[in-house]
mmCIF file of C-alpha atoms and ligand atoms in Angstrom:
data_model
loop_
_atom_site.group_PDB
_atom_site.id
_atom_site.type_symbol
_atom_site.label_atom_id
_atom_site.label_comp_id
_atom_site.label_asym_id
_atom_site.label_seq_id
_atom_site.Cartn_x
_atom_site.Cartn_y
_atom_site.Cartn_z
ATOM 1 C CA UNK A 21 -49.591 90.425 30.107
ATOM 2 C CA UNK A 22 -50.349 94.052 29.604
ATOM 3 C CA UNK A 23 -47.495 95.873 27.851
ATOM 4 C CA UNK A 24 -45.725 98.094 30.316
ATOM 5 C CA UNK A 25 -45.542 101.017 27.879
ATOM 6 C CA UNK A 26 -49.199 101.357 28.688
ATOM 7 C CA UNK A 27 -48.622 101.828 32.407
ATOM 8 C CA UNK A 28 -51.298 104.186 33.562
ATOM 9 C CA UNK A 29 -49.825 107.194 35.344
ATOM 10 C CA UNK A 30 -51.787 109.302 37.809
ATOM 11 C CA UNK A 31 -49.821 112.330 38.950
ATOM 12 C CA UNK A 32 -49.773 113.570 42.520
ATOM 13 C CA UNK A 33 -51.676 116.825 42.975
ATOM 14 C CA UNK A 34 -49.087 118.421 45.216
ATOM 15 C CA UNK A 35 -45.527 117.158 45.516
ATOM 16 C CA UNK A 36 -44.067 116.753 49.021
ATOM 17 C CA UNK A 37 -40.520 117.221 47.768
ATOM 18 C CA UNK A 38 -40.264 120.595 49.516
ATOM 19 C CA UNK A 39 -40.592 118.817 52.897
ATOM 20 C CA UNK A 40 -37.290 117.002 52.403
ATOM 21 C CA UNK A 41 -34.258 118.180 54.346
ATOM 22 C CA UNK A 42 -31.520 117.055 51.974
ATOM 23 C CA UNK A 43 -28.897 117.223 54.698
ATOM 24 C CA UNK A 44 -30.812 114.965 57.029
ATOM 25 C CA UNK A 45 -32.162 111.902 55.271
ATOM 26 C CA UNK A 46 -32.215 108.865 57.523
ATOM 27 C CA UNK A 47 -32.323 105.537 55.687
ATOM 28 C CA UNK A 48 -35.773 104.506 54.486
ATOM 29 C CA UNK A 49 -37.891 107.104 56.282
ATOM 30 C CA UNK A 50 -39.143 109.342 53.483
ATOM 31 C CA UNK A 51 -40.834 108.268 50.270
ATOM 32 C CA UNK A 52 -41.253 109.931 46.911
ATOM 33 C CA UNK A 53 -44.500 111.245 45.428
ATOM 34 C CA UNK A 54 -45.402 108.136 43.419
ATOM 35 C CA UNK A 55 -45.379 104.348 43.598
ATOM 36 C CA UNK A 56 -45.765 101.476 41.130
ATOM 37 C CA UNK A 57 -48.481 98.911 41.701
ATOM 38 C CA UNK A 58 -49.631 95.785 39.859
ATOM 39 C CA UNK A 59 -51.975 92.950 40.780
ATOM 40 C CA UNK A 60 -51.677 89.271 39.959
ATOM 41 C CA UNK A 61 -55.193 88.031 39.247
ATOM 42 C CA UNK A 62 -56.308 84.949 37.301
ATOM 43 C CA UNK A 63 -52.727 84.034 36.511
ATOM 44 C CA UNK A 64 -51.580 87.360 35.044
ATOM 45 C CA UNK A 65 -50.266 90.744 36.031
ATOM 46 C CA UNK A 66 -52.860 93.428 35.592
ATOM 47 C CA UNK A 67 -53.852 96.925 36.880
ATOM 48 C CA UNK A 68 -50.287 98.072 36.229
ATOM 49 C CA UNK A 69 -50.109 101.666 37.285
ATOM 50 C CA UNK A 70 -48.030 104.443 38.775
ATOM 51 C CA UNK A 71 -50.025 106.514 41.213
ATOM 52 C CA UNK A 72 -49.531 108.889 44.143
ATOM 53 C CA UNK A 73 -47.837 107.289 47.144
ATOM 54 C CA UNK A 74 -50.537 106.366 49.617
ATOM 55 C CA UNK A 75 -51.706 103.792 52.153
ATOM 56 C CA UNK A 76 -53.210 100.511 51.015
ATOM 57 C CA UNK A 77 -56.587 99.237 52.002
ATOM 58 C CA UNK A 78 -56.499 95.491 52.715
ATOM 59 C CA UNK A 79 -58.831 93.041 54.414
ATOM 60 C CA UNK A 80 -57.677 91.912 57.880
ATOM 61 C CA UNK A 81 -57.816 88.388 56.437
ATOM 62 C CA UNK A 82 -55.219 89.197 53.756
ATOM 63 C CA UNK A 83 -52.961 86.153 53.454
ATOM 64 C CA UNK A 84 -49.657 87.987 53.918
ATOM 65 C CA UNK A 85 -50.619 89.091 57.430
ATOM 66 C CA UNK A 86 -51.076 85.501 58.523
ATOM 67 C CA UNK A 87 -48.675 83.261 56.642
ATOM 68 C CA UNK A 88 -46.011 85.678 55.515
ATOM 69 C CA UNK A 89 -45.802 85.241 51.750
ATOM 70 C CA UNK A 90 -43.838 88.471 51.352
ATOM 71 C CA UNK A 91 -40.636 89.066 49.415
ATOM 72 C CA UNK A 92 -38.668 92.178 48.584
ATOM 73 C CA UNK A 93 -35.535 93.619 47.020
ATOM 74 C CA UNK A 94 -33.197 96.497 47.807
ATOM 75 C CA UNK A 95 -31.720 98.456 44.896
ATOM 76 C CA UNK A 96 -30.164 101.893 44.526
ATOM 77 C CA UNK A 97 -30.286 104.649 41.924
ATOM 78 C CA UNK A 98 -27.665 107.350 41.740
ATOM 79 C CA UNK A 99 -27.388 110.747 40.108
ATOM 80 C CA UNK A 100 -24.102 111.950 38.661
ATOM 81 C CA UNK A 101 -22.897 115.554 38.950
ATOM 82 C CA UNK A 102 -24.287 116.219 35.459
ATOM 83 C CA UNK A 103 -27.722 114.803 36.313
ATOM 84 C CA UNK A 104 -27.513 111.327 34.741
ATOM 85 C CA UNK A 105 -29.538 108.854 36.776
ATOM 86 C CA UNK A 106 -28.815 105.134 36.708
ATOM 87 C CA UNK A 107 -29.904 102.079 38.645
ATOM 88 C CA UNK A 108 -27.168 99.740 39.850
ATOM 89 C CA UNK A 109 -27.507 96.176 38.467
ATOM 90 C CA UNK A 110 -31.318 95.914 38.750
ATOM 91 C CA UNK A 111 -31.432 92.930 36.356
ATOM 92 C CA UNK A 112 -29.694 90.895 39.090
ATOM 93 C CA UNK A 113 -32.316 91.968 41.613
ATOM 94 C CA UNK A 114 -35.048 90.929 39.220
ATOM 95 C CA UNK A 115 -33.519 87.454 38.910
ATOM 96 C CA UNK A 116 -33.126 87.139 42.679
ATOM 97 C CA UNK A 117 -36.663 88.416 43.246
ATOM 98 C CA UNK A 118 -38.017 85.616 41.118
ATOM 99 C CA UNK A 119 -35.886 83.016 42.927
ATOM 100 C CA UNK A 120 -37.410 84.261 46.169
ATOM 101 C CA UNK A 121 -40.878 84.159 44.591
ATOM 102 C CA UNK A 122 -40.438 80.564 43.441
ATOM 103 C CA UNK A 123 -39.238 79.430 46.873
ATOM 104 C CA UNK A 124 -42.306 80.964 48.522
ATOM 105 C CA UNK A 125 -44.680 79.567 45.867
ATOM 106 C CA UNK A 126 -45.440 83.061 44.551
ATOM 107 C CA UNK A 127 -45.684 84.071 40.871
ATOM 108 C CA UNK A 128 -42.697 85.443 38.989
ATOM 109 C CA UNK A 129 -42.699 89.098 38.006
ATOM 110 C CA UNK A 130 -41.964 89.725 34.343
ATOM 111 C CA UNK A 131 -38.701 91.471 33.564
ATOM 112 C CA UNK A 132 -40.404 94.363 31.829
ATOM 113 C CA UNK A 133 -42.775 95.050 34.698
ATOM 114 C CA UNK A 134 -39.916 94.993 37.198
ATOM 115 C CA UNK A 135 -37.324 96.961 35.228
ATOM 116 C CA UNK A 136 -39.299 99.231 32.938
ATOM 117 C CA UNK A 137 -41.889 99.879 35.660
ATOM 118 C CA UNK A 138 -39.117 100.903 38.050
ATOM 119 C CA UNK A 139 -37.422 103.016 35.392
ATOM 120 C CA UNK A 140 -40.590 104.933 34.581
ATOM 121 C CA UNK A 141 -41.319 105.481 38.272
ATOM 122 C CA UNK A 142 -37.836 106.861 38.908
ATOM 123 C CA UNK A 143 -37.994 109.005 35.793
ATOM 124 C CA UNK A 144 -41.211 110.534 37.076
ATOM 125 C CA UNK A 145 -39.739 111.152 40.562
ATOM 126 C CA UNK A 146 -36.258 112.056 39.325
ATOM 127 C CA UNK A 147 -36.118 115.266 41.331
ATOM 128 C CA UNK A 148 -36.006 113.038 44.421
ATOM 129 C CA UNK A 149 -32.719 111.313 43.508
ATOM 130 C CA UNK A 150 -29.984 112.734 45.749
ATOM 131 C CA UNK A 151 -26.713 113.811 44.170
ATOM 132 C CA UNK A 152 -24.812 114.034 47.474
ATOM 133 C CA UNK A 153 -21.973 111.533 48.096
ATOM 134 C CA UNK A 154 -23.122 108.569 50.242
ATOM 135 C CA UNK A 155 -26.779 109.383 49.448
ATOM 136 C CA UNK A 156 -28.941 107.554 46.947
ATOM 137 C CA UNK A 157 -32.474 106.751 45.954
ATOM 138 C CA UNK A 158 -33.232 103.451 47.665
ATOM 139 C CA UNK A 159 -35.639 101.356 45.591
ATOM 140 C CA UNK A 160 -37.859 98.851 47.372
ATOM 141 C CA UNK A 161 -39.763 96.424 45.106
ATOM 142 C CA UNK A 162 -41.908 93.958 47.028
ATOM 143 C CA UNK A 163 -44.665 91.405 46.560
ATOM 144 C CA UNK A 164 -47.330 90.272 49.012
ATOM 145 C CA UNK A 165 -50.031 87.600 49.002
ATOM 146 C CA UNK A 166 -53.442 89.262 48.878
ATOM 147 C CA UNK A 167 -56.136 86.555 49.054
ATOM 148 C CA UNK A 168 -58.558 87.528 51.845
ATOM 149 C CA UNK A 169 -58.653 83.920 53.052
ATOM 150 C CA UNK A 170 -57.096 82.411 56.162
ATOM 151 C CA UNK A 171 -56.828 78.797 55.042
ATOM 152 C CA UNK A 172 -53.144 77.796 54.811
ATOM 153 C CA UNK A 173 -52.406 77.582 51.111
ATOM 154 C CA UNK A 174 -50.558 79.647 48.524
ATOM 155 C CA UNK A 175 -52.534 82.766 47.731
ATOM 156 C CA UNK A 176 -54.051 83.032 44.268
ATOM 157 C CA UNK A 177 -53.707 86.817 44.121
ATOM 158 C CA UNK A 178 -50.678 89.006 44.773
ATOM 159 C CA UNK A 179 -49.681 92.642 44.745
ATOM 160 C CA UNK A 180 -46.338 93.814 43.357
ATOM 161 C CA UNK A 181 -45.205 97.307 44.274
ATOM 162 C CA UNK A 182 -42.177 99.560 44.003
ATOM 163 C CA UNK A 183 -41.653 102.426 46.428
ATOM 164 C CA UNK A 184 -38.709 104.850 46.459
ATOM 165 C CA UNK A 185 -36.898 106.393 49.407
ATOM 166 C CA UNK A 186 -34.213 109.083 49.101
ATOM 167 C CA UNK A 187 -31.784 107.963 51.766
ATOM 168 C CA UNK A 188 -28.561 108.689 53.563
ATOM 169 C CA UNK A 189 -26.095 105.974 54.596
ATOM 170 C CA UNK A 190 -27.389 102.918 56.446
ATOM 171 C CA UNK A 191 -24.330 102.734 58.679
ATOM 172 C CA UNK A 192 -22.302 105.800 59.539
ATOM 173 C CA UNK A 193 -19.676 104.229 61.812
ATOM 174 C CA UNK A 194 -17.627 101.024 61.531
ATOM 175 C CA UNK A 195 -19.537 98.151 63.121
ATOM 176 C CA UNK A 196 -19.251 96.017 66.221
ATOM 177 C CA UNK A 197 -20.487 92.487 65.709
ATOM 178 C CA UNK A 198 -20.606 89.285 67.681
ATOM 179 C CA UNK A 199 -20.770 85.714 66.511
ATOM 180 C CA UNK A 200 -24.243 84.333 67.227
ATOM 181 C CA UNK A 201 -24.315 80.813 68.653
ATOM 182 C CA UNK A 202 -27.762 80.470 70.167
ATOM 183 C CA UNK A 203 -30.162 81.608 67.448
ATOM 184 C CA UNK A 204 -30.100 80.414 63.839
ATOM 185 C CA UNK A 205 -31.005 82.413 60.748
ATOM 186 C CA UNK A 206 -31.070 79.648 58.151
ATOM 187 C CA UNK A 207 -30.543 75.935 57.622
ATOM 188 C CA UNK A 208 -29.984 73.967 54.383
ATOM 189 C CA UNK A 209 -33.266 73.361 52.588
ATOM 190 C CA UNK A 210 -34.826 76.416 54.231
ATOM 191 C CA UNK A 211 -35.452 79.914 52.941
ATOM 192 C CA UNK A 212 -32.145 81.572 53.891
ATOM 193 C CA UNK A 213 -31.193 82.381 50.297
ATOM 194 C CA UNK A 214 -34.491 84.111 49.582
ATOM 195 C CA UNK A 215 -35.196 87.718 50.401
ATOM 196 C CA UNK A 216 -38.401 87.095 52.272
ATOM 197 C CA UNK A 217 -39.785 89.161 55.113
ATOM 198 C CA UNK A 218 -39.714 86.235 57.566
ATOM 199 C CA UNK A 219 -35.918 86.033 57.476
ATOM 200 C CA UNK A 220 -35.788 89.566 58.822
ATOM 201 C CA UNK A 221 -38.529 88.949 61.414
ATOM 202 C CA UNK A 222 -36.554 85.937 62.648
ATOM 203 C CA UNK A 223 -33.432 88.039 63.098
ATOM 204 C CA UNK A 224 -34.952 90.771 65.261
ATOM 205 C CA UNK A 225 -34.604 89.099 68.675
ATOM 206 C CA UNK A 226 -30.936 88.187 68.300
ATOM 207 C CA UNK A 227 -30.180 91.659 66.907
ATOM 208 C CA UNK A 228 -31.969 93.381 69.808
ATOM 209 C CA UNK A 229 -30.004 91.305 72.304
ATOM 210 C CA UNK A 230 -26.792 92.246 70.487
ATOM 211 C CA UNK A 231 -27.725 95.945 70.543
ATOM 212 C CA UNK A 232 -28.424 95.870 74.272
ATOM 213 C CA UNK A 233 -24.951 94.410 74.757
ATOM 214 C CA UNK A 234 -23.374 97.293 72.784
ATOM 215 C CA UNK A 235 -23.074 95.619 69.369
ATOM 216 C CA UNK A 236 -24.632 96.660 66.067
ATOM 217 C CA UNK A 237 -25.436 93.270 64.589
ATOM 218 C CA UNK A 238 -24.759 89.547 64.879
ATOM 219 C CA UNK A 239 -22.751 87.340 62.554
ATOM 220 C CA UNK A 240 -24.926 84.296 61.920
ATOM 221 C CA UNK A 241 -23.475 80.792 62.071
ATOM 222 C CA UNK A 242 -24.621 77.418 60.732
ATOM 223 C CA UNK A 243 -27.564 75.660 62.357
ATOM 224 C CA UNK A 244 -25.699 72.489 63.390
ATOM 225 C CA UNK A 245 -22.346 73.427 64.933
ATOM 226 C CA UNK A 246 -22.560 77.228 65.119
ATOM 227 C CA UNK A 247 -19.032 77.346 63.715
ATOM 228 C CA UNK A 248 -19.397 78.096 60.015
ATOM 229 C CA UNK A 249 -19.971 81.780 59.339
ATOM 230 C CA UNK A 250 -22.951 82.836 57.222
ATOM 231 C CA UNK A 251 -23.817 86.532 57.000
ATOM 232 C CA UNK A 252 -24.359 89.617 59.113
ATOM 233 C CA UNK A 253 -27.884 91.054 59.647
ATOM 234 C CA UNK A 254 -28.232 93.038 56.430
ATOM 235 C CA UNK A 255 -24.932 92.196 54.725
ATOM 236 C CA UNK A 256 -22.685 89.477 53.363
ATOM 237 C CA UNK A 257 -19.279 89.267 54.999
ATOM 238 C CA UNK A 258 -15.655 89.169 53.765
ATOM 239 C CA UNK A 259 -12.479 88.294 55.693
ATOM 240 C CA UNK A 260 -9.222 89.563 54.225
ATOM 241 C CA UNK A 261 -6.483 87.154 55.268
ATOM 242 C CA UNK A 262 -3.144 87.979 53.690
ATOM 243 C CA UNK A 263 -3.988 88.809 50.077
ATOM 244 C CA UNK A 264 -7.062 86.584 49.961
ATOM 245 C CA UNK A 265 -10.601 87.759 50.588
ATOM 246 C CA UNK A 266 -12.716 84.860 51.833
ATOM 247 C CA UNK A 267 -16.490 85.009 51.799
ATOM 248 C CA UNK A 268 -18.963 82.240 52.712
ATOM 249 C CA UNK A 269 -20.144 80.263 49.680
ATOM 250 C CA UNK A 270 -23.705 80.266 48.395
ATOM 251 C CA UNK A 271 -23.918 76.527 47.818
ATOM 252 C CA UNK A 272 -25.761 75.541 50.979
ATOM 253 C CA UNK A 273 -28.542 78.031 50.234
ATOM 254 C CA UNK A 274 -28.303 79.562 53.692
ATOM 255 C CA UNK A 275 -27.135 83.060 52.767
ATOM 256 C CA UNK A 276 -28.373 85.745 50.456
ATOM 257 C CA UNK A 277 -26.642 85.942 47.070
ATOM 258 C CA UNK A 278 -25.774 89.604 47.523
ATOM 259 C CA UNK A 279 -25.411 91.722 44.416
ATOM 260 C CA UNK A 280 -22.959 93.992 46.202
ATOM 261 C CA UNK A 281 -21.202 90.775 47.292
ATOM 262 C CA UNK A 282 -20.870 89.779 43.635
ATOM 263 C CA UNK A 283 -19.712 93.288 42.634
ATOM 264 C CA UNK A 284 -17.135 93.233 45.444
ATOM 265 C CA UNK A 285 -15.803 89.846 44.313
ATOM 266 C CA UNK A 286 -15.306 91.120 40.765
ATOM 267 C CA UNK A 287 -13.736 94.445 41.803
ATOM 268 C CA UNK A 288 -11.456 92.808 44.402
ATOM 269 C CA UNK A 289 -10.152 90.498 41.656
ATOM 270 C CA UNK A 290 -9.540 93.555 39.437
ATOM 271 C CA UNK A 291 -7.614 95.042 42.358
ATOM 272 C CA UNK A 292 -5.321 91.996 42.376
ATOM 273 C CA UNK A 293 -6.714 90.120 45.359
ATOM 274 C CA UNK A 294 -7.584 86.447 45.391
ATOM 275 C CA UNK A 295 -11.196 85.812 46.286
ATOM 276 C CA UNK A 296 -12.384 82.503 47.689
ATOM 277 C CA UNK A 297 -16.067 81.649 48.071
ATOM 278 C CA UNK A 298 -16.043 78.739 50.476
ATOM 279 C CA UNK A 299 -17.122 77.591 53.926
ATOM 280 C CA UNK A 300 -15.196 79.457 56.603
ATOM 281 C CA UNK A 301 -15.190 78.665 60.320
ATOM 282 C CA UNK A 302 -14.781 81.147 63.138
ATOM 283 C CA UNK A 303 -11.673 79.204 64.264
ATOM 284 C CA UNK A 304 -9.933 80.041 60.984
ATOM 285 C CA UNK A 305 -10.619 83.754 61.496
ATOM 286 C CA UNK A 306 -9.334 83.634 65.062
ATOM 287 C CA UNK A 307 -6.180 81.717 64.038
ATOM 288 C CA UNK A 308 -5.526 84.313 61.329
ATOM 289 C CA UNK A 309 -5.961 87.066 63.903
ATOM 290 C CA UNK A 310 -3.557 85.319 66.287
ATOM 291 C CA UNK A 311 -0.890 84.852 63.619
ATOM 292 C CA UNK A 312 -1.271 88.428 62.352
ATOM 293 C CA UNK A 313 -2.602 87.616 58.859
ATOM 294 C CA UNK A 314 -6.189 88.816 59.405
ATOM 295 C CA UNK A 315 -6.161 92.283 57.876
ATOM 296 C CA UNK A 316 -9.756 93.433 57.489
ATOM 297 C CA UNK A 317 -13.355 92.271 57.944
ATOM 298 C CA UNK A 318 -16.111 94.017 56.038
ATOM 299 C CA UNK A 319 -19.726 93.611 55.062
ATOM 300 C CA UNK A 320 -21.346 94.176 51.680
ATOM 301 C CA UNK A 321 -24.963 95.027 50.952
ATOM 302 C CA UNK A 322 -27.097 97.357 48.901
ATOM 303 C CA UNK A 323 -28.172 99.425 51.898
ATOM 304 C CA UNK A 324 -24.871 99.056 53.757
ATOM 305 C CA UNK A 325 -22.615 99.350 50.657
ATOM 306 C CA UNK A 326 -19.146 98.367 51.960
ATOM 307 C CA UNK A 327 -19.229 98.518 55.765
ATOM 308 C CA UNK A 328 -16.090 98.145 57.836
ATOM 309 C CA UNK A 329 -16.277 95.892 60.896
ATOM 310 C CA UNK A 330 -14.132 97.344 63.666
ATOM 311 C CA UNK A 331 -14.852 94.664 66.242
ATOM 312 C CA UNK A 332 -15.749 90.989 66.081
ATOM 313 C CA UNK A 333 -16.361 89.096 69.301
ATOM 314 C CA UNK A 334 -16.623 85.340 69.708
ATOM 315 C CA UNK A 335 -17.295 84.129 73.242
ATOM 316 C CA UNK A 336 -14.565 85.881 75.269
ATOM 317 C CA UNK A 337 -12.256 86.492 72.283
ATOM 318 C CA UNK A 338 -12.419 89.942 70.738
ATOM 319 C CA UNK A 339 -10.828 91.057 67.499
ATOM 320 C CA UNK A 340 -10.426 94.810 67.302
ATOM 321 C CA UNK A 341 -9.184 96.935 64.408
ATOM 322 C CA UNK A 342 -8.124 100.500 63.836
ATOM 323 C CA UNK A 343 -10.081 100.841 60.601
ATOM 324 C CA UNK A 344 -8.452 104.198 59.820
ATOM 325 C CA UNK A 345 -5.388 102.141 58.832
ATOM 326 C CA UNK A 346 -7.257 99.953 56.343
ATOM 327 C CA UNK A 347 -6.555 100.084 52.635
ATOM 328 C CA UNK A 348 -8.638 97.434 50.946
ATOM 329 C CA UNK A 349 -12.257 97.985 52.072
ATOM 330 C CA UNK A 350 -12.053 101.795 51.564
ATOM 331 C CA UNK A 351 -10.480 101.330 48.122
ATOM 332 C CA UNK A 352 -13.045 98.694 47.173
ATOM 333 C CA UNK A 353 -15.813 101.088 48.153
ATOM 334 C CA UNK A 354 -14.231 103.918 46.181
ATOM 335 C CA UNK A 355 -13.787 101.734 43.103
ATOM 336 C CA UNK A 356 -17.438 100.633 43.174
ATOM 337 C CA UNK A 357 -18.557 104.242 43.769
ATOM 338 C CA UNK A 358 -16.476 105.369 40.802
ATOM 339 C CA UNK A 359 -18.354 102.965 38.538
ATOM 340 C CA UNK A 360 -21.798 104.009 39.704
ATOM 341 C CA UNK A 361 -20.858 107.720 39.649
ATOM 342 C CA UNK A 362 -19.561 107.221 36.086
ATOM 343 C CA UNK A 363 -16.093 108.471 37.016
ATOM 344 C CA UNK A 364 -14.649 105.334 35.407
ATOM 345 C CA UNK A 365 -16.184 103.494 32.431
ATOM 346 C CA UNK A 366 -18.885 100.960 33.230
ATOM 347 C CA UNK A 367 -17.150 98.117 31.380
ATOM 348 C CA UNK A 368 -19.445 95.407 32.793
ATOM 349 C CA UNK A 369 -22.741 97.076 31.945
ATOM 350 C CA UNK A 370 -23.744 97.449 35.596
ATOM 351 C CA UNK A 371 -25.587 100.745 35.114
ATOM 352 C CA UNK A 372 -29.184 100.743 33.935
ATOM 353 C CA UNK A 373 -29.971 104.200 32.552
ATOM 354 C CA UNK A 374 -33.077 106.004 33.724
ATOM 355 C CA UNK A 375 -32.994 109.367 31.987
ATOM 356 C CA UNK A 376 -30.251 109.249 29.341
HETATM 357 C C1 LIG B 5 -30.557 95.932 51.302
HETATM 358 O O1 LIG B 5 -29.356 95.965 51.519
HETATM 359 O O2 LIG B 5 -31.067 96.519 50.353
HETATM 360 C C2 LIG B 5 -31.448 95.218 52.155
HETATM 361 O O3 LIG B 5 -32.451 94.785 51.685
HETATM 362 C C3 LIG B 5 -31.110 95.098 53.568
HETATM 363 C C4 LIG B 5 -32.039 95.738 54.500
HETATM 364 C C5 LIG B 5 -32.169 97.197 54.510
HETATM 365 C C6 LIG B 5 -33.219 94.953 54.814
#
């Protein structure tokens, strides 16, 4: 494999940074001047380059359009008040990216290409990293199958890319969610744990139905009984019952192993809460609500960060919260923010430096 220090860089002729309204940055709508690109050909990564952000030219027969070999990651970079830029736990995203790749019979991306490529790209576009609270540079690595052949088989060629989007918060308000019983996101043995495009395509119908009914997202349940809780659209989920935060376990392979989920587990334990990763049924949540021990429900995700859930509906039973009274989710969010903003020491080595 080509050494990544030799990444070829072609600079944009005219930056579009001046077009950005820093006070109005919807999630994932604007992209920085440059992108990283590499091709997998003859069993190795080649053509590694950073070049001006632009459209791709692909044959209509390109494999990804037909059979969906497409995986991605979501990562964030932050800038501190004194201009230090760091990426939050990207090594974990690299590992998860390769788990997704393996499940979809795609090649692994080498650590150096993923991490050093991303670092150099962000360093080049560092003026695009927001320093405003709740804003960040959203990093989107992805890989697609590129054989121009429509026979059903794993592609022999692939494209790996990283694009960057300065973004505001994904969710602004606490969320309203209902428990989905008709549609299924993932079953054991399937692809639920992988971050592949098809999982998101498969969630669109149920989410649209939920939106029309006044909800923001659905909470997915298991494929057999529709009782065991899995995850919410773009987030993992936590239920705080008494002093224990319960989150669905990863063992069945039906939910995404969220990196924010893992960070939340570690920080909640630091905060003195018990954390249990285990199967949890909707009935347990409702019983806890009825007996007054259900304190908070929140989601965790890179895009969503820590998102409070103000309403959870299951059939005709609705759990409603006044989230302004909550202590734990807001404090958890603040504690994680303090690490990434370097207000407290990064004792776990979660920050990957870009420019210092
Ligand atoms: C993320 O949280 O980064 C995600 O990938 C979720 C979503 C925006 C698809």
